[in-house]
mmCIF file of C-alpha atoms in Angstrom:
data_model
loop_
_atom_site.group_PDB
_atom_site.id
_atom_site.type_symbol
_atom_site.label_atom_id
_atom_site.label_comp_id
_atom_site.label_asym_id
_atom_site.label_seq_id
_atom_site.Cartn_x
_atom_site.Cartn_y
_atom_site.Cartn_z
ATOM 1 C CA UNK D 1 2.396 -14.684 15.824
ATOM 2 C CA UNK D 2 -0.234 -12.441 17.644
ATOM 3 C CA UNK D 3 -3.959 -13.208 16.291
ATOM 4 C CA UNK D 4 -5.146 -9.891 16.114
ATOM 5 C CA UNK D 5 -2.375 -9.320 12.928
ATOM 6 C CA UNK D 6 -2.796 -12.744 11.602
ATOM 7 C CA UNK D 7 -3.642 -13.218 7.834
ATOM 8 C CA UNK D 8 -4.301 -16.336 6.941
ATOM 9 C CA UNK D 9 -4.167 -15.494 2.424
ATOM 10 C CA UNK D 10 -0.966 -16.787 1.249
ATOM 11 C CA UNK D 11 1.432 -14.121 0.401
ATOM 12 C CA UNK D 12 2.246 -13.630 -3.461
ATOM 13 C CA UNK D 13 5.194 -16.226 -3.428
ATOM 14 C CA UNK D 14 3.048 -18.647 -1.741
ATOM 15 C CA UNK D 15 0.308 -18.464 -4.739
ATOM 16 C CA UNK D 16 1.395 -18.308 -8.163
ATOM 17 C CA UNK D 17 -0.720 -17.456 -10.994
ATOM 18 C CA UNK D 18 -2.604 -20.239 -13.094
ATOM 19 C CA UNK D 19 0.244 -21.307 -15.925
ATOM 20 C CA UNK D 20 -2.435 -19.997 -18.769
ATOM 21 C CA UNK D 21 -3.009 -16.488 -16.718
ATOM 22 C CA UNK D 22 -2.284 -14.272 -19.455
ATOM 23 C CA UNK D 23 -4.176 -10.621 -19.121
ATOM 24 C CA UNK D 24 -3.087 -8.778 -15.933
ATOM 25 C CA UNK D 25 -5.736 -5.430 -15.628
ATOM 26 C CA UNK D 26 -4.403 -2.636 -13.547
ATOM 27 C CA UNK D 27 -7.170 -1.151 -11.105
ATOM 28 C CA UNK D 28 -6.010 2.319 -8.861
ATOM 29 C CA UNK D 29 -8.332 3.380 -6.070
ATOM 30 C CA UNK D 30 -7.768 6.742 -5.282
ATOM 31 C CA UNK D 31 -9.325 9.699 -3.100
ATOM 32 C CA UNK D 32 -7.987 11.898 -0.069
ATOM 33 C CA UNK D 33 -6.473 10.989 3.128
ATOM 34 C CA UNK D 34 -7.819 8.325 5.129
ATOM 35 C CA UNK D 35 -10.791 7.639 3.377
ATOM 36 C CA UNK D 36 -10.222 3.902 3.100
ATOM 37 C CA UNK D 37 -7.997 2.717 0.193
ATOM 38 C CA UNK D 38 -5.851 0.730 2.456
ATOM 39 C CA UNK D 39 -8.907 -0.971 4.086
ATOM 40 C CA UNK D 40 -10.530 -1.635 0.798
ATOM 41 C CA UNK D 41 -7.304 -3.499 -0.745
ATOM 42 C CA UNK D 42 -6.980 -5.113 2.301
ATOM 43 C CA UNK D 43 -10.527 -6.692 2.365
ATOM 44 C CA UNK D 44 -11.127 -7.908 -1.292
ATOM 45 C CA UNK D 45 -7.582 -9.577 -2.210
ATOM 46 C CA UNK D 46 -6.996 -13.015 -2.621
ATOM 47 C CA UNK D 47 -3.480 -13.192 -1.636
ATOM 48 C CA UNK D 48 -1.685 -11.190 1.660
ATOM 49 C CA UNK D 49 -1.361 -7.760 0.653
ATOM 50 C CA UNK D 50 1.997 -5.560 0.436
ATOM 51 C CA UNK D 51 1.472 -2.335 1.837
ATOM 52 C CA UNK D 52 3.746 0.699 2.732
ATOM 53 C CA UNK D 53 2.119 1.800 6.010
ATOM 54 C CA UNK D 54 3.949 3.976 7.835
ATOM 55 C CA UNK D 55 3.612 5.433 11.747
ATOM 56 C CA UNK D 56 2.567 8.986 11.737
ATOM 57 C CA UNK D 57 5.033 11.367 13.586
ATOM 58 C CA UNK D 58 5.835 14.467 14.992
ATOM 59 C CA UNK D 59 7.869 15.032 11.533
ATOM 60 C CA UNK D 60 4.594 14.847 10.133
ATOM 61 C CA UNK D 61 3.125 17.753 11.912
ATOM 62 C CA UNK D 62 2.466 20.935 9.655
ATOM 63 C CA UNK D 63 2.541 18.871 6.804
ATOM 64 C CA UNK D 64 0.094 16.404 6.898
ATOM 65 C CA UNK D 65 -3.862 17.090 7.841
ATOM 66 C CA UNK D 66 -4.649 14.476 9.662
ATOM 67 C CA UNK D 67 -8.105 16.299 11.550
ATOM 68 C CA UNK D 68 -10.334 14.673 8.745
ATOM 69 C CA UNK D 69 -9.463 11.096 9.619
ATOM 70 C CA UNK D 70 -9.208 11.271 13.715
ATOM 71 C CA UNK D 71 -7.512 8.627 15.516
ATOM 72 C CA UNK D 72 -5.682 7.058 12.499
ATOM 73 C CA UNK D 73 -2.445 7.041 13.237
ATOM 74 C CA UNK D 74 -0.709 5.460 9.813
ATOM 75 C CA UNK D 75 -0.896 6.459 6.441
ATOM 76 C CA UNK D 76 0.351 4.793 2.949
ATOM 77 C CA UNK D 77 3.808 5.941 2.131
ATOM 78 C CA UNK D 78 3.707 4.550 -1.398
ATOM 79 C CA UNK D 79 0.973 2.423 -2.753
ATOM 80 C CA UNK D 80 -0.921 -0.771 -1.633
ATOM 81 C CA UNK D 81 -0.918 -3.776 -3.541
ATOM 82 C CA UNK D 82 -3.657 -6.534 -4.041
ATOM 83 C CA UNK D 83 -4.131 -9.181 -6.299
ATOM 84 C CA UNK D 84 -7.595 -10.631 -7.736
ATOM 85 C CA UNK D 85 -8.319 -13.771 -9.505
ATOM 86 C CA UNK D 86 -10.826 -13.473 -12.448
ATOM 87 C CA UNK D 87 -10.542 -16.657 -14.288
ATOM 88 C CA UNK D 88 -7.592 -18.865 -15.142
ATOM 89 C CA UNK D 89 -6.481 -16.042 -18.126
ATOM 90 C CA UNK D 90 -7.354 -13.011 -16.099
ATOM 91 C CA UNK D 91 -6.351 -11.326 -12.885
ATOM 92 C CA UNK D 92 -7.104 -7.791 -11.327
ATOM 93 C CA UNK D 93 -3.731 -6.345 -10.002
ATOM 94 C CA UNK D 94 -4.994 -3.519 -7.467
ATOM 95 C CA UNK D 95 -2.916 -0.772 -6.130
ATOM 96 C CA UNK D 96 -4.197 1.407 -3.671
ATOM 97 C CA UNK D 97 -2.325 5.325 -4.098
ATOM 98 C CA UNK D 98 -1.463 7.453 -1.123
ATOM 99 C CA UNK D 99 -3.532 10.112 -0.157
ATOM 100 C CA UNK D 100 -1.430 12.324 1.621
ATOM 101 C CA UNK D 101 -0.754 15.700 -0.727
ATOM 102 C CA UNK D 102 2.835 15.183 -0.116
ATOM 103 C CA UNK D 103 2.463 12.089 -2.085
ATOM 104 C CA UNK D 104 0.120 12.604 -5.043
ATOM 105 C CA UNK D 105 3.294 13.057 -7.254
ATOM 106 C CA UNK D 106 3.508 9.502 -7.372
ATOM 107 C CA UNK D 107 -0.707 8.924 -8.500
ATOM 108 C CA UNK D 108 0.445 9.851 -12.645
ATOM 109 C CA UNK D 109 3.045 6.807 -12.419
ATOM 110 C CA UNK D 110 0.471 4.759 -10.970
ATOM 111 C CA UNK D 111 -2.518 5.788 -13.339
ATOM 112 C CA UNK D 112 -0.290 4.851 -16.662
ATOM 113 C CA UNK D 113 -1.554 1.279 -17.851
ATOM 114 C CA UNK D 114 -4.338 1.628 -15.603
ATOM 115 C CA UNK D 115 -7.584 0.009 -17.207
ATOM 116 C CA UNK D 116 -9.436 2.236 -14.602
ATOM 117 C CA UNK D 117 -9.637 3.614 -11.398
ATOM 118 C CA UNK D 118 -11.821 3.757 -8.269
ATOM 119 C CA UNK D 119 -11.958 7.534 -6.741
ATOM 120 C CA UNK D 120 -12.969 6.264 -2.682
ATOM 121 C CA UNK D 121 -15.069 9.237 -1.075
ATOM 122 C CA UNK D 122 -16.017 10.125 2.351
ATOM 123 C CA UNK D 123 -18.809 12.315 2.024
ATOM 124 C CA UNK D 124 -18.275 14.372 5.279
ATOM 125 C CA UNK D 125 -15.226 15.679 3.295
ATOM 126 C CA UNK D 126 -15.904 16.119 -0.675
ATOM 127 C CA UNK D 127 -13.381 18.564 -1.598
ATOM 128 C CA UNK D 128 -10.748 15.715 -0.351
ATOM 129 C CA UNK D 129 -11.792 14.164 -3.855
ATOM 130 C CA UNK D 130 -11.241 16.881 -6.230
ATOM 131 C CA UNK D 131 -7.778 16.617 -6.918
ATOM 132 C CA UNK D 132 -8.187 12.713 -7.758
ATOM 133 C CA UNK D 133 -11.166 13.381 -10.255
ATOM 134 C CA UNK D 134 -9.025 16.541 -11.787
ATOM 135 C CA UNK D 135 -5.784 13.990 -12.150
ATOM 136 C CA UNK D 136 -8.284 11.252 -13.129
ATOM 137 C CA UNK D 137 -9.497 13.172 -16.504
ATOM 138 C CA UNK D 138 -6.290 15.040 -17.274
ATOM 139 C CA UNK D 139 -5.041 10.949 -17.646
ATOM 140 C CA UNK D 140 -8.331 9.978 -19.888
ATOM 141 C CA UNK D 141 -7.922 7.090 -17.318
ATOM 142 C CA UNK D 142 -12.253 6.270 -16.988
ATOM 143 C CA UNK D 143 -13.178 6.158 -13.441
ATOM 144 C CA UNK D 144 -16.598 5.598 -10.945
ATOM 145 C CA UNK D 145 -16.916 7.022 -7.675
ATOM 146 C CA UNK D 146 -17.597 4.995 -4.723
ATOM 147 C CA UNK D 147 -18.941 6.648 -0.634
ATOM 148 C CA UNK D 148 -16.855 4.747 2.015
ATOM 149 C CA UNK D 149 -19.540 4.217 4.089
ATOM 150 C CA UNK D 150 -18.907 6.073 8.016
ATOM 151 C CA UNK D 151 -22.422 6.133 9.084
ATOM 152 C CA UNK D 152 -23.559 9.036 7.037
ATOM 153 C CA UNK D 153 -26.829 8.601 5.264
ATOM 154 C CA UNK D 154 -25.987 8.074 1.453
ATOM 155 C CA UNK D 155 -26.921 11.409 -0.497
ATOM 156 C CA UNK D 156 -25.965 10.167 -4.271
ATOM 157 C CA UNK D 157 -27.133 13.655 -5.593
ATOM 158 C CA UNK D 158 -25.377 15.594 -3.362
ATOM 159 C CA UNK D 159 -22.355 13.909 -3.703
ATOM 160 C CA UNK D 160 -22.497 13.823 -7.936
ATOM 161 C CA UNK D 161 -23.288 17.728 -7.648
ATOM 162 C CA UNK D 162 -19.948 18.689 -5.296
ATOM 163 C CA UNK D 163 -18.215 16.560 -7.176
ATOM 164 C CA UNK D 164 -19.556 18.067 -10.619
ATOM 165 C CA UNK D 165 -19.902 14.336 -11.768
ATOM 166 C CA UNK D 166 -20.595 13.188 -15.605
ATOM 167 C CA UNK D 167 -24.226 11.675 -15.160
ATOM 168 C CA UNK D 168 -22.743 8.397 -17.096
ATOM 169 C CA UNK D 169 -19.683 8.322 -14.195
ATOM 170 C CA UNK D 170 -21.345 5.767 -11.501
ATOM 171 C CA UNK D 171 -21.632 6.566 -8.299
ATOM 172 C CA UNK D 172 -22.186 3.905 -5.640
ATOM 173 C CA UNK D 173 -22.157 3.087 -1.846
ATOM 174 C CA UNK D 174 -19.566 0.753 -0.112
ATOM 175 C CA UNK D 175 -18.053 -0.463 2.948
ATOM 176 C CA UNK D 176 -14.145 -0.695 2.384
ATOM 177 C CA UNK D 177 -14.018 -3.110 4.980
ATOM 178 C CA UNK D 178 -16.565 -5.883 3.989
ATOM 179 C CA UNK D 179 -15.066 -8.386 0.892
ATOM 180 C CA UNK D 180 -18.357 -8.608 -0.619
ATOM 181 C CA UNK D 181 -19.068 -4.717 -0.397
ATOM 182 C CA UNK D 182 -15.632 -4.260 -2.265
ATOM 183 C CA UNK D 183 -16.488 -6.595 -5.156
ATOM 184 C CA UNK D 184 -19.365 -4.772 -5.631
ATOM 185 C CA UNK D 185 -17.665 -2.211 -6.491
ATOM 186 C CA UNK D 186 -14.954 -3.525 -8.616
ATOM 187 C CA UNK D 187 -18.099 -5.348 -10.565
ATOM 188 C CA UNK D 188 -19.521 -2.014 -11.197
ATOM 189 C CA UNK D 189 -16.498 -0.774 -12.844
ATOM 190 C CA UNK D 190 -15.649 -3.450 -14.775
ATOM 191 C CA UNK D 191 -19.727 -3.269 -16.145
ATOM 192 C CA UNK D 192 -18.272 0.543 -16.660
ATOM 193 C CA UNK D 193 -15.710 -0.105 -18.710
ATOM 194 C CA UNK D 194 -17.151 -2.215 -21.047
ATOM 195 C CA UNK D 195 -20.693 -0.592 -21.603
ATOM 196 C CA UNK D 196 -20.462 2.048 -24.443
ATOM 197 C CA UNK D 197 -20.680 5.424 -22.951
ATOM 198 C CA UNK D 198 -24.026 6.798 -23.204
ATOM 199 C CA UNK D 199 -24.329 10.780 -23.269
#
């Protein structure tokens, strides 16, 4: 097997939940195209994660807008899929939606059950985030927002004003690609969820 694609987490089969694992909690990260979600699922799960990655072709072309995310050359065809261990009754099941527009028809199916959702930014292109904060509310499904981190400087009031945030709605820096930097982040929206909303 070549080391570069290596993984040494078991897959799924491999690790079975704890016999007294009782509470499964749904998490979706969402946001546009190529702004991480893949990465992010990849870097925080315990267990090999299922993904539908799919080569970008010529087919593609006219369809998809691939000029915000240069050089990637695969995109999520249907949803990622990650697995966290809280504690011997809970685990975090974490599915990662596509971000192509052809594909958002599938985000409503993925948002029901959802205990909450992570909207991934890129703050060189905000407007990639609006549909997933519009979908977001029209669910109720409660949500923070977290900036993939690509070297910009991180301009929190910049980004809640384009994206017309709630001040309660947190808004936080990551790096999708750093384990610790993702648990951050699913920490802060767990602390979310269970704080009382203050207005």
């Amino acid at each position: 097997m070549d080391s570069a694609t290596y993984d040494p987490r078991p897959s799924r089969a491999d690790a079975p939940l704890h016999a007294s694992a009782h509470t499964g909690l749904k998490i979706v990260i969402v946001g546009g195209f190529g702004v991480g979600k893949t990465t992010m699922v990849r870097a925080v799960s315990e267990i090999r994660p299922l993904d539908t990655e799919a080569t970008m072709t010529q087919v593609g072309y006219g369809v998809d807008d691939p000029t915000g995310a240069p050089g990637k050359t695969t995109t999520t065809v249907a949803f990622d899929f990650g697995r966290i261990t809280i504690d011997t009754e809970h685990v975090l099941y974490l599915f990662g939606a596509p971000g192509q527009e052809r594909f958002w028809f599938l985000w409503d199916r993925l948002f029901t059950g959802a205990l909450g959702a992570i909207v991934l930014v890129d703050q060189r292109r905000i407007s990639d985030s609006w549909y997933a904060i519009d979908r977001l509310e029209h669910q109720g499904t409660p949500f923070i927002v977290a900036c993939n981190n690509f070297g910009a400087a991180f301009r929190p009031h910049e980004v809640r004003d384009a994206l017309d945030l709630d001040s309660h709605v947190p808004l936080i820096d990551c790096d999708a690609r750093h384990r610790d930097s993702c648990k951050q982040v699913l920490i802060a929206l767990v602390e979310y969820l269970y704080t009382p909303e203050t207005v």
